[in-house]
Amino acid sequence: MRGRRSLLAPIAATFLAALALASLLAPWIAPHAETAIAGDPWAPWSAKHWLGTDSLGRDMVTRLLYGARNTIAIALAASLLSFAIAVVLAFAAATYRGWIDQLLSRTVDVLMSIPTLIFALVVLSALGSSVPVLIGTIVLLDTTRFYRLARALAVDVMAFEFVETARLRGEGFWWFLRREILPNVSAPLLAEFGLRFSFAALFLSSLSFLGLGVQPPAADLGSMVKENVQAIAFGLAVPLLPAGLLAALAIAVNVLVDWHNRRDAARMAQAR
Amino acid sequence: MSGPILDIAALTIAAGSDRRLLDGVSLSVAPGEVVGVIGESGAGKSTLGLMALGFVRPGCRVVSGQVRLGGTSLLALEPAALRDVRQRRVAYVAQSAATAFNPAWRIGDQVAEIRRLRGRAESEAAFLRDLFARLDLPDPERFGRSFPHQVSGGQLQRAMLAMALAGEPDLVVLDEPTTALDVTTQLEVLRAIRAAIGDRGLAALYISHDIALVAQMTQRMLVLRHGRMVETGPTAAMIAAPREAYTRELVAARTRVDEASGRAGAAPAILAIEGVTAGYASGTAVVKDASLALPRGKVVAIVGQSGSGKSTLARVVTGLLPPRGGALRLDGAALSPDLAGRSRDQRRRIQLIHQSPDAALNPRQRVGEIIGRPLAFFFDRPRVEIEARTRALLRDTELPEDLVERAPQSLSGGQKQRVCIARALAAEPDVLICDEITSALDPLVEDSIVALLARIRAERGLAMLFITHNLALTRRFADEVVVMHQGRIVERGDSEAIFVRPREAYTRVLIAAVPTTEPGWLDRRLA
């Protein structure tokens, strides 16, 4: 068990590093341009097209590189933004309580009561799909989830007497956020971040699959599945490639976060 | 049955590769006998208690030795057989009933669970009623229908005892069963324990750090220190004539009643509380019309059982809980009821030390940061000066200087509380509020903390509001005592005078409830 665990994390880290690097360098390392038609539709794997071509004859390796690039960039931007907003709002609610807490928490409750996919579909049909609108929609939805967890964790920490001591001293909000609360809740928040990032990537892909996400001809893992879904009927693996990459991404992120939290817990236990 | 119920022979338990939690400990308990295990925290008491259930804590392993319960070796049993033993033969009562009960279940269901497991659910109602009545629980007919949060701490502790007795075991392990309780509630629980074990020939292992309780409850006792047996023998003989130095120290720490240093004079009050009434949310007032003056450089103790309002009064003084009425003055100047209205200097001059040092130190900050922060916050000084002051404060609180780099969770309980004291002193306060600061500590550590406070107070001329339910400490340390009962101040006066001539009936009850090592004390109290 221990041996497998300790091997899993390096594999996930290597995979993520390679994927990040490849996405970053996509314009330089991709064999073709993002939208260039390079051969026959659904050509088999060959020396020319390592993973074949898609429904329009675009090179799959190229599409996968750009698809990962777009999906990861949007999901990462959305989850980082919602993480930052939610942590500040949640810690403010936990620190000040009273009407600030009521206002923020009830607003979040209202937002959470709307089914996410329906909410996103309505917003995207009304405003039209573009990258800023996509990020904004995911941020709005994800912030509520982050907020719930962050507030619950912060309220727990605020009950500790070391927080009371800081309050008696008259410390300001940023001190509470940075020094008293955040270090004590970083492990679960980081786990949530990994999960949220995976969900954001999956959610974006669902939207793209439904045609409301990243718009063609730009590549995106979700829209790539959509474009090539017919190929399944012919026994071709084309739509499984972007889907598999998405799954691998989600799993690797979570393995890495788990590994970090175990190491952190072990370090805290050792100091005891 | 002949032979002992429990027989532990030369048991050695290790954690990790070489740290020994128990080292060659032997102990036997005969049917109907109550054996005490005493020692400070970390002595291995709980590890030993759990071994009587054949339970080895995760991360620990048995190096050598034997544990037999009624002749069966527990260490060799399969999990299923071990579970059977724990259902039928031995039960465990933990320190904190609040965490031992599932808050979502009714008490009766939790107490009866073991009988249902064994298919003995018939006549359950009658059984529970008898059991609750025997433990002196109110309204035994209906007590089982309450949820854990609906009953008092002392009642819940007795309910846990009921849970242990429900399986009709041969042996009960009582692990610090009254440590979390105040003295008057403790007496209720001791009475229940007596009733439970006294008349049924039940054997018990009574684990405590309080030698007075062991003296009252047990026939034989075992002194543990660092996992080794220090001394064992009949309780009365050991209390009367302890052979080992460590045992002598334990007995002395409990019986010592030092003459308090310096009596209250007519010094001007640094802190004045005038007719304060306070409470939480919309509930009834917890503190009612309390007035008291804390003279400069003096120690005023506030005593009373839990729920008497003494900690609430402390929260009012610190500004954490704005009072509903009344006024506060610091050094003659009016003090704003809420924290936001107080100046930085006023906040600096009143410092609070909490009961539990574990919760009062941020586990993610190093000791140096914890003590250094008030220095940086209140006094705008260069970094080197702050570091030098931090080290000086560590020395002052009798801690090694190299603690600055350590995380608080690597310290012992006593060291943690010293760090809390150092942090409070860093602000150079005029008033120190100590809220039950020794009640989470062992008697020997408590002793050394009180000695430290006495020295600091003499050196710095600090005034202290010393909140405690431990009257023995009060007599030793305070100049003046204020007794609180149900939110009101019922008596006040010179600390020695209150001890010798308590005027109020309630004060007499409090004083009489402090356990002593004197033989037969509990019998007289319960008679």
mmCIF file of N, CA and C in Angstrom, chain A residues 89-130:
data_model
loop_
_atom_site.group_PDB
_atom_site.id
_atom_site.type_symbol
_atom_site.label_atom_id
_atom_site.label_comp_id
_atom_site.label_asym_id
_atom_site.label_seq_id
_atom_site.Cartn_x
_atom_site.Cartn_y
_atom_site.Cartn_z
ATOM 1 N N LEU A 89 -14.327 36.254 0.964
ATOM 2 C CA LEU A 89 -15.708 36.464 1.425
ATOM 3 C C LEU A 89 -16.026 35.571 2.628
ATOM 4 N N ALA A 90 -15.615 34.303 2.548
ATOM 5 C CA ALA A 90 -15.954 33.358 3.617
ATOM 6 C C ALA A 90 -15.259 33.746 4.913
ATOM 7 N N PHE A 91 -13.989 34.149 4.815
ATOM 8 C CA PHE A 91 -13.275 34.518 6.033
ATOM 9 C C PHE A 91 -13.830 35.821 6.603
ATOM 10 N N ALA A 92 -14.268 36.709 5.712
ATOM 11 C CA ALA A 92 -14.904 37.938 6.197
ATOM 12 C C ALA A 92 -16.185 37.583 6.944
ATOM 13 N N ALA A 93 -16.970 36.665 6.377
ATOM 14 C CA ALA A 93 -18.220 36.256 7.029
ATOM 15 C C ALA A 93 -17.924 35.637 8.392
ATOM 16 N N ALA A 94 -16.882 34.795 8.459
ATOM 17 C CA ALA A 94 -16.563 34.115 9.713
ATOM 18 C C ALA A 94 -15.966 35.083 10.733
ATOM 19 N N THR A 95 -15.246 36.084 10.255
ATOM 20 C CA THR A 95 -14.605 37.026 11.177
ATOM 21 C C THR A 95 -15.618 38.015 11.745
ATOM 22 N N TYR A 96 -16.459 38.580 10.873
ATOM 23 C CA TYR A 96 -17.357 39.637 11.332
ATOM 24 C C TYR A 96 -18.719 39.123 11.766
ATOM 25 N N ARG A 97 -19.130 37.934 11.263
ATOM 26 C CA ARG A 97 -20.461 37.386 11.531
ATOM 27 C C ARG A 97 -21.526 38.447 11.291
ATOM 28 N N GLY A 98 -22.636 38.405 12.069
ATOM 29 C CA GLY A 98 -23.669 39.434 11.965
ATOM 30 C C GLY A 98 -24.251 39.550 10.561
ATOM 31 N N TRP A 99 -24.576 40.766 10.148
ATOM 32 C CA TRP A 99 -25.303 40.944 8.885
ATOM 33 C C TRP A 99 -24.438 40.624 7.675
ATOM 34 N N ILE A 100 -23.125 40.827 7.776
ATOM 35 C CA ILE A 100 -22.254 40.505 6.641
ATOM 36 C C ILE A 100 -22.363 39.015 6.322
ATOM 37 N N ASP A 101 -22.267 38.218 7.388
ATOM 38 C CA ASP A 101 -22.374 36.767 7.255
ATOM 39 C C ASP A 101 -23.734 36.384 6.681
ATOM 40 N N GLN A 102 -24.797 36.983 7.229
ATOM 41 C CA GLN A 102 -26.152 36.672 6.774
ATOM 42 C C GLN A 102 -26.316 36.986 5.285
ATOM 43 N N LEU A 103 -25.872 38.188 4.899
ATOM 44 C CA LEU A 103 -26.027 38.620 3.515
ATOM 45 C C LEU A 103 -25.292 37.670 2.570
ATOM 46 N N LEU A 104 -24.011 37.402 2.887
ATOM 47 C CA LEU A 104 -23.209 36.555 2.007
ATOM 48 C C LEU A 104 -23.760 35.135 1.956
ATOM 49 N N SER A 105 -24.038 34.585 3.145
ATOM 50 C CA SER A 105 -24.455 33.182 3.196
ATOM 51 C C SER A 105 -25.805 32.967 2.537
ATOM 52 N N ARG A 106 -26.755 33.889 2.743
ATOM 53 C CA ARG A 106 -28.079 33.708 2.134
ATOM 54 C C ARG A 106 -28.001 33.871 0.617
ATOM 55 N N THR A 107 -27.158 34.824 0.158
ATOM 56 C CA THR A 107 -26.994 34.982 -1.289
ATOM 57 C C THR A 107 -26.445 33.689 -1.894
ATOM 58 N N VAL A 108 -25.452 33.128 -1.206
ATOM 59 C CA VAL A 108 -24.873 31.875 -1.684
ATOM 60 C C VAL A 108 -25.927 30.772 -1.695
ATOM 61 N N ASP A 109 -26.758 30.731 -0.647
ATOM 62 C CA ASP A 109 -27.823 29.720 -0.599
ATOM 63 C C ASP A 109 -28.735 29.830 -1.819
ATOM 64 N N VAL A 110 -29.104 31.068 -2.146
ATOM 65 C CA VAL A 110 -30.003 31.283 -3.285
ATOM 66 C C VAL A 110 -29.330 30.785 -4.569
ATOM 67 N N LEU A 111 -28.059 31.183 -4.756
ATOM 68 C CA LEU A 111 -27.356 30.767 -5.966
ATOM 69 C C LEU A 111 -27.232 29.253 -6.038
ATOM 70 N N MET A 112 -26.997 28.631 -4.864
ATOM 71 C CA MET A 112 -26.797 27.181 -4.852
ATOM 72 C C MET A 112 -28.084 26.426 -5.117
ATOM 73 N N SER A 113 -29.218 27.086 -4.893
ATOM 74 C CA SER A 113 -30.490 26.380 -5.078
ATOM 75 C C SER A 113 -30.844 26.267 -6.565
ATOM 76 N N ILE A 114 -30.129 26.994 -7.423
ATOM 77 C CA ILE A 114 -30.396 26.903 -8.866
ATOM 78 C C ILE A 114 -29.503 25.812 -9.453
ATOM 79 N N PRO A 115 -30.061 24.850 -10.187
ATOM 80 C CA PRO A 115 -29.225 23.797 -10.778
ATOM 81 C C PRO A 115 -28.134 24.411 -11.666
ATOM 82 N N THR A 116 -26.907 23.947 -11.504
ATOM 83 C CA THR A 116 -25.775 24.621 -12.140
ATOM 84 C C THR A 116 -25.873 24.616 -13.659
ATOM 85 N N LEU A 117 -26.214 23.470 -14.224
ATOM 86 C CA LEU A 117 -26.179 23.377 -15.683
ATOM 87 C C LEU A 117 -27.234 24.304 -16.294
ATOM 88 N N ILE A 118 -28.422 24.320 -15.663
ATOM 89 C CA ILE A 118 -29.499 25.177 -16.169
ATOM 90 C C ILE A 118 -29.084 26.641 -16.057
ATOM 91 N N PHE A 119 -28.490 26.990 -14.894
ATOM 92 C CA PHE A 119 -28.030 28.359 -14.681
ATOM 93 C C PHE A 119 -27.039 28.754 -15.785
ATOM 94 N N ALA A 120 -26.061 27.865 -16.022
ATOM 95 C CA ALA A 120 -25.030 28.173 -17.015
ATOM 96 C C ALA A 120 -25.644 28.276 -18.405
ATOM 97 N N LEU A 121 -26.578 27.377 -18.720
ATOM 98 C CA LEU A 121 -27.189 27.397 -20.057
ATOM 99 C C LEU A 121 -27.939 28.705 -20.285
ATOM 100 N N VAL A 122 -28.663 29.145 -19.239
ATOM 101 C CA VAL A 122 -29.430 30.386 -19.369
ATOM 102 C C VAL A 122 -28.475 31.560 -19.577
ATOM 103 N N VAL A 123 -27.453 31.663 -18.729
ATOM 104 C CA VAL A 123 -26.512 32.782 -18.821
ATOM 105 C C VAL A 123 -25.830 32.783 -20.187
ATOM 106 N N LEU A 124 -25.387 31.603 -20.623
ATOM 107 C CA LEU A 124 -24.633 31.542 -21.872
ATOM 108 C C LEU A 124 -25.519 31.799 -23.084
ATOM 109 N N SER A 125 -26.794 31.368 -23.018
ATOM 110 C CA SER A 125 -27.651 31.668 -24.172
ATOM 111 C C SER A 125 -27.980 33.151 -24.198
ATOM 112 N N ALA A 126 -28.114 33.764 -23.022
ATOM 113 C CA ALA A 126 -28.470 35.180 -22.986
ATOM 114 C C ALA A 126 -27.291 36.052 -23.412
ATOM 115 N N LEU A 127 -26.096 35.746 -22.884
ATOM 116 C CA LEU A 127 -24.954 36.624 -23.134
ATOM 117 C C LEU A 127 -24.103 36.160 -24.305
ATOM 118 N N GLY A 128 -24.348 34.971 -24.798
ATOM 119 C CA GLY A 128 -23.512 34.430 -25.864
ATOM 120 C C GLY A 128 -22.247 33.856 -25.266
ATOM 121 N N SER A 129 -21.720 32.820 -25.914
ATOM 122 C CA SER A 129 -20.568 32.145 -25.326
ATOM 123 C C SER A 129 -19.257 32.776 -25.793
ATOM 124 N N SER A 130 -18.479 33.276 -24.828
ATOM 125 C CA SER A 130 -17.121 33.724 -25.103
ATOM 126 C C SER A 130 -16.287 33.330 -23.893
#
